mmCIF file of N, CA, C and O in Angstrom:
data_model
loop_
_atom_site.group_PDB
_atom_site.id
_atom_site.type_symbol
_atom_site.label_atom_id
_atom_site.label_comp_id
_atom_site.label_asym_id
_atom_site.label_seq_id
_atom_site.Cartn_x
_atom_site.Cartn_y
_atom_site.Cartn_z
ATOM 1 N N ALA Y 1358 -33.238 4.364 3.419
ATOM 2 C CA ALA Y 1358 -32.420 4.623 2.250
ATOM 3 C C ALA Y 1358 -32.421 3.401 1.333
ATOM 4 O O ALA Y 1358 -32.484 2.272 1.795
ATOM 5 N N ASP Y 1359 -32.338 3.642 0.048
ATOM 6 C CA ASP Y 1359 -32.236 2.547 -0.911
ATOM 7 C C ASP Y 1359 -30.832 1.961 -0.939
ATOM 8 O O ASP Y 1359 -30.659 0.757 -1.096
ATOM 9 N N GLU Y 1360 -29.830 2.835 -0.812
ATOM 10 C CA GLU Y 1360 -28.434 2.393 -0.828
ATOM 11 C C GLU Y 1360 -27.611 3.317 0.055
ATOM 12 O O GLU Y 1360 -27.876 4.511 0.124
ATOM 13 N N ILE Y 1361 -26.615 2.719 0.700
ATOM 14 C CA ILE Y 1361 -25.610 3.482 1.447
ATOM 15 C C ILE Y 1361 -24.274 2.831 1.155
ATOM 16 O O ILE Y 1361 -24.173 1.611 1.050
ATOM 17 N N PHE Y 1362 -23.243 3.660 1.012
ATOM 18 C CA PHE Y 1362 -21.897 3.107 0.871
ATOM 19 C C PHE Y 1362 -20.923 4.005 1.608
ATOM 20 O O PHE Y 1362 -21.214 5.163 1.896
ATOM 21 N N VAL Y 1363 -19.787 3.429 1.960
ATOM 22 C CA VAL Y 1363 -18.702 4.191 2.558
ATOM 23 C C VAL Y 1363 -17.525 4.138 1.603
ATOM 24 O O VAL Y 1363 -17.394 3.203 0.810
ATOM 25 N N THR Y 1364 -16.693 5.166 1.662
ATOM 26 C CA THR Y 1364 -15.537 5.220 0.786
ATOM 27 C C THR Y 1364 -14.277 5.481 1.590
ATOM 28 O O THR Y 1364 -14.333 5.994 2.702
ATOM 29 N N GLY Y 1365 -13.172 5.119 1.015
ATOM 30 C CA GLY Y 1365 -11.885 5.381 1.630
ATOM 31 C C GLY Y 1365 -10.778 5.113 0.629
ATOM 32 O O GLY Y 1365 -10.975 4.394 -0.350
ATOM 33 N N THR Y 1366 -9.625 5.683 0.884
ATOM 34 C CA THR Y 1366 -8.526 5.508 -0.049
ATOM 35 C C THR Y 1366 -8.020 4.079 -0.077
ATOM 36 O O THR Y 1366 -7.531 3.612 -1.097
ATOM 37 N N PHE Y 1367 -8.146 3.356 1.021
ATOM 38 C CA PHE Y 1367 -7.669 1.980 1.058
ATOM 39 C C PHE Y 1367 -8.742 0.996 0.581
ATOM 40 O O PHE Y 1367 -8.460 0.084 -0.174
ATOM 41 N N ALA Y 1368 -9.974 1.201 0.995
ATOM 42 C CA ALA Y 1368 -11.043 0.233 0.729
ATOM 43 C C ALA Y 1368 -11.835 0.519 -0.536
ATOM 44 O O ALA Y 1368 -12.575 -0.338 -1.002
ATOM 45 N N GLY Y 1369 -11.718 1.720 -1.074
ATOM 46 C CA GLY Y 1369 -12.509 2.046 -2.256
ATOM 47 C C GLY Y 1369 -13.937 2.364 -1.878
ATOM 48 O O GLY Y 1369 -14.190 3.221 -1.050
ATOM 49 N N ILE Y 1370 -14.880 1.640 -2.455
ATOM 50 C CA ILE Y 1370 -16.312 1.865 -2.227
ATOM 51 C C ILE Y 1370 -16.911 0.580 -1.676
ATOM 52 O O ILE Y 1370 -16.888 -0.455 -2.338
ATOM 53 N N ILE Y 1371 -17.443 0.648 -0.457
ATOM 54 C CA ILE Y 1371 -17.978 -0.529 0.235
ATOM 55 C C ILE Y 1371 -19.461 -0.317 0.514
ATOM 56 O O ILE Y 1371 -19.850 0.680 1.134
ATOM 57 N N PRO Y 1372 -20.313 -1.259 0.091
ATOM 58 C CA PRO Y 1372 -21.742 -1.122 0.389
ATOM 59 C C PRO Y 1372 -22.026 -1.356 1.872
ATOM 60 O O PRO Y 1372 -21.394 -2.191 2.505
ATOM 61 N N VAL Y 1373 -22.958 -0.591 2.412
ATOM 62 C CA VAL Y 1373 -23.449 -0.793 3.780
ATOM 63 C C VAL Y 1373 -24.799 -1.473 3.642
ATOM 64 O O VAL Y 1373 -25.680 -0.983 2.944
ATOM 65 N N ILE Y 1374 -24.970 -2.610 4.313
ATOM 66 C CA ILE Y 1374 -26.213 -3.363 4.145
ATOM 67 C C ILE Y 1374 -27.098 -3.370 5.391
ATOM 68 O O ILE Y 1374 -28.261 -3.736 5.317
ATOM 69 N N LEU Y 1375 -26.543 -2.932 6.529
ATOM 70 C CA LEU Y 1375 -27.305 -2.948 7.773
ATOM 71 C C LEU Y 1375 -26.815 -1.824 8.671
ATOM 72 O O LEU Y 1375 -25.615 -1.663 8.863
ATOM 73 N N VAL Y 1376 -27.756 -1.036 9.215
ATOM 74 C CA VAL Y 1376 -27.420 0.014 10.170
ATOM 75 C C VAL Y 1376 -28.382 -0.097 11.342
ATOM 76 O O VAL Y 1376 -29.600 -0.034 11.152
ATOM 77 N N ASP Y 1377 -27.841 -0.300 12.542
ATOM 78 C CA ASP Y 1377 -28.667 -0.437 13.746
ATOM 79 C C ASP Y 1377 -29.803 -1.440 13.547
ATOM 80 O O ASP Y 1377 -30.963 -1.164 13.848
ATOM 81 N N ASN Y 1378 -29.455 -2.594 13.024
ATOM 82 C CA ASN Y 1378 -30.405 -3.684 12.761
ATOM 83 C C ASN Y 1378 -31.494 -3.334 11.756
ATOM 84 O O ASN Y 1378 -32.534 -3.988 11.700
ATOM 85 N N THR Y 1379 -31.270 -2.303 10.962
ATOM 86 C CA THR Y 1379 -32.197 -1.934 9.895
ATOM 87 C C THR Y 1379 -31.543 -2.280 8.564
ATOM 88 O O THR Y 1379 -30.456 -1.790 8.251
ATOM 89 N N VAL Y 1380 -32.193 -3.127 7.797
ATOM 90 C CA VAL Y 1380 -31.666 -3.529 6.497
ATOM 91 C C VAL Y 1380 -31.778 -2.353 5.535
ATOM 92 O O VAL Y 1380 -32.817 -1.696 5.447
ATOM 93 N N ILE Y 1381 -30.692 -2.110 4.817
ATOM 94 C CA ILE Y 1381 -30.659 -1.045 3.819
ATOM 95 C C ILE Y 1381 -31.025 -1.650 2.465
ATOM 96 O O ILE Y 1381 -30.421 -2.625 2.026
ATOM 97 N N GLY Y 1382 -32.023 -1.069 1.816
ATOM 98 C CA GLY Y 1382 -32.478 -1.577 0.516
ATOM 99 C C GLY Y 1382 -32.902 -3.027 0.617
ATOM 100 O O GLY Y 1382 -33.696 -3.394 1.482
ATOM 101 N N ASP Y 1383 -32.320 -3.864 -0.252
ATOM 102 C CA ASP Y 1383 -32.629 -5.294 -0.267
ATOM 103 C C ASP Y 1383 -31.656 -6.103 0.589
ATOM 104 O O ASP Y 1383 -31.702 -7.325 0.575
ATOM 105 N N GLY Y 1384 -30.740 -5.430 1.282
ATOM 106 C CA GLY Y 1384 -29.764 -6.126 2.099
ATOM 107 C C GLY Y 1384 -28.578 -6.661 1.312
ATOM 108 O O GLY Y 1384 -27.798 -7.468 1.805
ATOM 109 N N ILE Y 1385 -28.453 -6.200 0.078
ATOM 110 C CA ILE Y 1385 -27.320 -6.569 -0.774
ATOM 111 C C ILE Y 1385 -26.804 -5.299 -1.456
ATOM 112 O O ILE Y 1385 -27.464 -4.269 -1.434
ATOM 113 N N ARG Y 1386 -25.647 -5.401 -2.063
ATOM 114 C CA ARG Y 1386 -25.084 -4.258 -2.793
ATOM 115 C C ARG Y 1386 -26.073 -3.804 -3.860
ATOM 116 O O ARG Y 1386 -26.612 -4.599 -4.627
ATOM 117 N N GLY Y 1387 -26.307 -2.500 -3.916
ATOM 118 C CA GLY Y 1387 -27.239 -1.952 -4.887
ATOM 119 C C GLY Y 1387 -26.605 -1.666 -6.236
ATOM 120 O O GLY Y 1387 -25.381 -1.705 -6.401
ATOM 121 N N LYS Y 1388 -27.453 -1.352 -7.202
ATOM 122 C CA LYS Y 1388 -26.993 -1.109 -8.576
ATOM 123 C C LYS Y 1388 -26.071 0.106 -8.683
ATOM 124 O O LYS Y 1388 -25.091 0.086 -9.416
ATOM 125 N N ILE Y 1389 -26.387 1.169 -7.946
ATOM 126 C CA ILE Y 1389 -25.566 2.375 -8.020
ATOM 127 C C ILE Y 1389 -24.199 2.119 -7.404
ATOM 128 O O ILE Y 1389 -23.171 2.503 -7.973
ATOM 129 N N THR Y 1390 -24.177 1.447 -6.247
ATOM 130 C CA THR Y 1390 -22.900 1.123 -5.606
ATOM 131 C C THR Y 1390 -22.056 0.243 -6.511
ATOM 132 O O THR Y 1390 -20.853 0.465 -6.675
ATOM 133 N N LYS Y 1391 -22.663 -0.752 -7.139
ATOM 134 C CA LYS Y 1391 -21.947 -1.641 -8.063
ATOM 135 C C LYS Y 1391 -21.355 -0.838 -9.213
ATOM 136 O O LYS Y 1391 -20.208 -1.031 -9.613
ATOM 137 N N ARG Y 1392 -22.141 0.087 -9.747
ATOM 138 C CA ARG Y 1392 -21.662 0.889 -10.871
ATOM 139 C C ARG Y 1392 -20.496 1.787 -10.457
ATOM 140 O O ARG Y 1392 -19.509 1.919 -11.186
ATOM 141 N N LEU Y 1393 -20.601 2.389 -9.276
ATOM 142 C CA LEU Y 1393 -19.494 3.213 -8.778
ATOM 143 C C LEU Y 1393 -18.244 2.368 -8.555
ATOM 144 O O LEU Y 1393 -17.129 2.803 -8.874
ATOM 145 N N GLN Y 1394 -18.410 1.159 -8.022
ATOM 146 C CA GLN Y 1394 -17.269 0.258 -7.843
ATOM 147 C C GLN Y 1394 -16.628 -0.065 -9.189
ATOM 148 O O GLN Y 1394 -15.398 -0.078 -9.303
ATOM 149 N N ASP Y 1395 -17.440 -0.323 -10.192
ATOM 150 C CA ASP Y 1395 -16.916 -0.624 -11.528
ATOM 151 C C ASP Y 1395 -16.102 0.550 -12.079
ATOM 152 O O ASP Y 1395 -15.016 0.354 -12.632
ATOM 153 N N PHE Y 1396 -16.630 1.774 -11.931
ATOM 154 C CA PHE Y 1396 -15.899 2.961 -12.368
ATOM 155 C C PHE Y 1396 -14.593 3.114 -11.604
ATOM 156 O O PHE Y 1396 -13.557 3.436 -12.174
ATOM 157 N N TYR Y 1397 -14.654 2.895 -10.296
ATOM 158 C CA TYR Y 1397 -13.465 3.026 -9.444
ATOM 159 C C TYR Y 1397 -12.385 2.034 -9.871
ATOM 160 O O TYR Y 1397 -11.227 2.400 -10.051
ATOM 161 N N ILE Y 1398 -12.769 0.775 -10.040
ATOM 162 C CA ILE Y 1398 -11.804 -0.261 -10.439
ATOM 163 C C ILE Y 1398 -11.228 0.052 -11.824
ATOM 164 O O ILE Y 1398 -10.027 -0.103 -12.048
ATOM 165 N N ALA Y 1399 -12.070 0.502 -12.745
ATOM 166 C CA ALA Y 1399 -11.576 0.846 -14.080
ATOM 167 C C ALA Y 1399 -10.544 1.969 -13.993
ATOM 168 O O ALA Y 1399 -9.513 1.930 -14.663
ATOM 169 N N ASP Y 1400 -10.802 2.953 -13.139
ATOM 170 C CA ASP Y 1400 -9.862 4.055 -12.978
ATOM 171 C C ASP Y 1400 -8.566 3.576 -12.342
ATOM 172 O O ASP Y 1400 -7.478 3.928 -12.798
ATOM 173 N N VAL Y 1401 -8.671 2.765 -11.302
ATOM 174 C CA VAL Y 1401 -7.475 2.231 -10.643
ATOM 175 C C VAL Y 1401 -6.669 1.391 -11.629
ATOM 176 O O VAL Y 1401 -5.448 1.524 -11.712
ATOM 177 N N ASN Y 1402 -7.334 0.542 -12.384
ATOM 178 C CA ASN Y 1402 -6.638 -0.329 -13.328
ATOM 179 C C ASN Y 1402 -6.020 0.434 -14.491
ATOM 180 O O ASN Y 1402 -5.087 -0.054 -15.125
ATOM 181 N N SER Y 1403 -6.515 1.633 -14.781
ATOM 182 C CA SER Y 1403 -5.959 2.412 -15.881
ATOM 183 C C SER Y 1403 -4.796 3.294 -15.425
ATOM 184 O O SER Y 1403 -4.144 3.917 -16.239
ATOM 185 N N SER Y 1404 -4.553 3.343 -14.128
ATOM 186 C CA SER Y 1404 -3.473 4.184 -13.613
ATOM 187 C C SER Y 1404 -2.208 3.363 -13.405
ATOM 188 O O SER Y 1404 -2.160 2.163 -13.699
ATOM 189 N N TRP Y 1405 -1.179 3.990 -12.877
ATOM 190 C CA TRP Y 1405 0.085 3.294 -12.628
ATOM 191 C C TRP Y 1405 -0.044 2.266 -11.520
ATOM 192 O O TRP Y 1405 0.730 1.338 -11.429
ATOM 193 N N PHE Y 1406 -1.053 2.409 -10.653
ATOM 194 C CA PHE Y 1406 -1.240 1.484 -9.544
ATOM 195 C C PHE Y 1406 -2.264 0.432 -9.936
ATOM 196 O O PHE Y 1406 -3.435 0.718 -10.086
ATOM 197 N N VAL Y 1407 -1.819 -0.794 -10.123
ATOM 198 C CA VAL Y 1407 -2.711 -1.876 -10.532
ATOM 199 C C VAL Y 1407 -2.612 -3.009 -9.524
ATOM 200 O O VAL Y 1407 -1.526 -3.458 -9.182
ATOM 201 N N TYR Y 1408 -3.777 -3.452 -9.040
ATOM 202 C CA TYR Y 1408 -3.791 -4.601 -8.143
ATOM 203 C C TYR Y 1408 -3.433 -5.860 -8.913
ATOM 204 O O TYR Y 1408 -3.992 -6.131 -9.960
ATOM 205 N N LYS Y 1409 -2.525 -6.638 -8.376
ATOM 206 C CA LYS Y 1409 -2.181 -7.944 -8.932
ATOM 207 C C LYS Y 1409 -2.705 -8.991 -7.961
ATOM 208 O O LYS Y 1409 -2.483 -8.882 -6.759
ATOM 209 N N ASN Y 1410 -3.383 -9.995 -8.469
ATOM 210 C CA ASN Y 1410 -3.931 -11.063 -7.621
ATOM 211 C C ASN Y 1410 -4.756 -10.483 -6.480
ATOM 212 O O ASN Y 1410 -4.499 -10.714 -5.325
ATOM 213 N N SER Y 1411 -5.767 -9.749 -6.825
ATOM 214 C CA SER Y 1411 -6.583 -9.079 -5.823
ATOM 215 C C SER Y 1411 -7.120 -10.079 -4.800
ATOM 216 O O SER Y 1411 -7.538 -11.167 -5.145
ATOM 217 N N PRO Y 1412 -7.055 -9.730 -3.526
ATOM 218 C CA PRO Y 1412 -7.410 -10.676 -2.465
ATOM 219 C C PRO Y 1412 -8.888 -11.045 -2.472
ATOM 220 O O PRO Y 1412 -9.743 -10.199 -2.692
ATOM 221 N N THR Y 1413 -9.167 -12.318 -2.255
ATOM 222 C CA THR Y 1413 -10.556 -12.770 -2.270
ATOM 223 C C THR Y 1413 -11.352 -12.162 -1.127
ATOM 224 O O THR Y 1413 -12.535 -11.931 -1.263
ATOM 225 N N LEU Y 1414 -10.716 -11.867 0.015
ATOM 226 C CA LEU Y 1414 -11.427 -11.240 1.120
ATOM 227 C C LEU Y 1414 -11.951 -9.875 0.700
ATOM 228 O O LEU Y 1414 -13.103 -9.540 0.928
ATOM 229 N N GLY Y 1415 -11.093 -9.084 0.042
ATOM 230 C CA GLY Y 1415 -11.520 -7.775 -0.425
ATOM 231 C C GLY Y 1415 -12.657 -7.867 -1.417
ATOM 232 O O GLY Y 1415 -13.618 -7.110 -1.364
ATOM 233 N N GLU Y 1416 -12.595 -8.828 -2.324
ATOM 234 C CA GLU Y 1416 -13.669 -9.022 -3.296
ATOM 235 C C GLU Y 1416 -14.958 -9.408 -2.590
ATOM 236 O O GLU Y 1416 -16.039 -8.949 -2.948
ATOM 237 N N ALA Y 1417 -14.864 -10.249 -1.574
ATOM 238 C CA ALA Y 1417 -16.052 -10.675 -0.832
ATOM 239 C C ALA Y 1417 -16.680 -9.501 -0.101
ATOM 240 O O ALA Y 1417 -17.902 -9.344 -0.092
ATOM 241 N N ILE Y 1418 -15.850 -8.643 0.505
ATOM 242 C CA ILE Y 1418 -16.384 -7.479 1.211
ATOM 243 C C ILE Y 1418 -17.073 -6.545 0.225
ATOM 244 O O ILE Y 1418 -18.144 -6.024 0.498
ATOM 245 N N TRP Y 1419 -16.478 -6.337 -0.941
ATOM 246 C CA TRP Y 1419 -17.091 -5.464 -1.930
ATOM 247 C C TRP Y 1419 -18.451 -5.984 -2.367
ATOM 248 O O TRP Y 1419 -19.380 -5.227 -2.549
ATOM 249 N N ALA Y 1420 -18.561 -7.284 -2.540
ATOM 250 C CA ALA Y 1420 -19.817 -7.859 -3.013
ATOM 251 C C ALA Y 1420 -20.862 -7.956 -1.923
ATOM 252 O O ALA Y 1420 -22.040 -7.736 -2.153
ATOM 253 N N ARG Y 1421 -20.454 -8.281 -0.693
ATOM 254 C CA ARG Y 1421 -21.402 -8.530 0.391
ATOM 255 C C ARG Y 1421 -21.753 -7.293 1.182
ATOM 256 O O ARG Y 1421 -22.842 -7.193 1.728
ATOM 257 N N GLY Y 1422 -20.839 -6.372 1.335
ATOM 258 C CA GLY Y 1422 -21.094 -5.172 2.115
ATOM 259 C C GLY Y 1422 -20.737 -5.362 3.570
ATOM 260 O O GLY Y 1422 -20.274 -6.412 3.986
ATOM 261 N N VAL Y 1423 -20.972 -4.328 4.358
ATOM 262 C CA VAL Y 1423 -20.658 -4.338 5.778
ATOM 263 C C VAL Y 1423 -21.881 -3.957 6.572
ATOM 264 O O VAL Y 1423 -22.803 -3.337 6.061
ATOM 265 N N SER Y 1424 -21.884 -4.335 7.853
ATOM 266 C CA SER Y 1424 -22.977 -4.007 8.761
ATOM 267 C C SER Y 1424 -22.455 -3.126 9.884
ATOM 268 O O SER Y 1424 -21.346 -3.345 10.375
ATOM 269 N N PHE Y 1425 -23.231 -2.147 10.280
ATOM 270 C CA PHE Y 1425 -22.887 -1.291 11.408
ATOM 271 C C PHE Y 1425 -23.967 -1.445 12.473
ATOM 272 O O PHE Y 1425 -25.068 -0.974 12.314
ATOM 273 N N ASN Y 1426 -23.636 -2.187 13.524
ATOM 274 C CA ASN Y 1426 -24.594 -2.408 14.619
ATOM 275 C C ASN Y 1426 -24.081 -1.803 15.900
ATOM 276 O O ASN Y 1426 -22.954 -1.779 16.187
#
């Protein structure tokens, strides 16, 4: 696969970069996942629920992705 991501109400959209020791795409967040994250954040920020001082850990996970081994 070129890109894989997981979604959830708490985490939003998280890129998957490794599955069973197989690198997905280039091993970094892909363009489509980044674009979906941007749309998601724009929607969240335009609603009544707005993150204040968003945690750096969450930002790091969004940018780096997760591995499933």
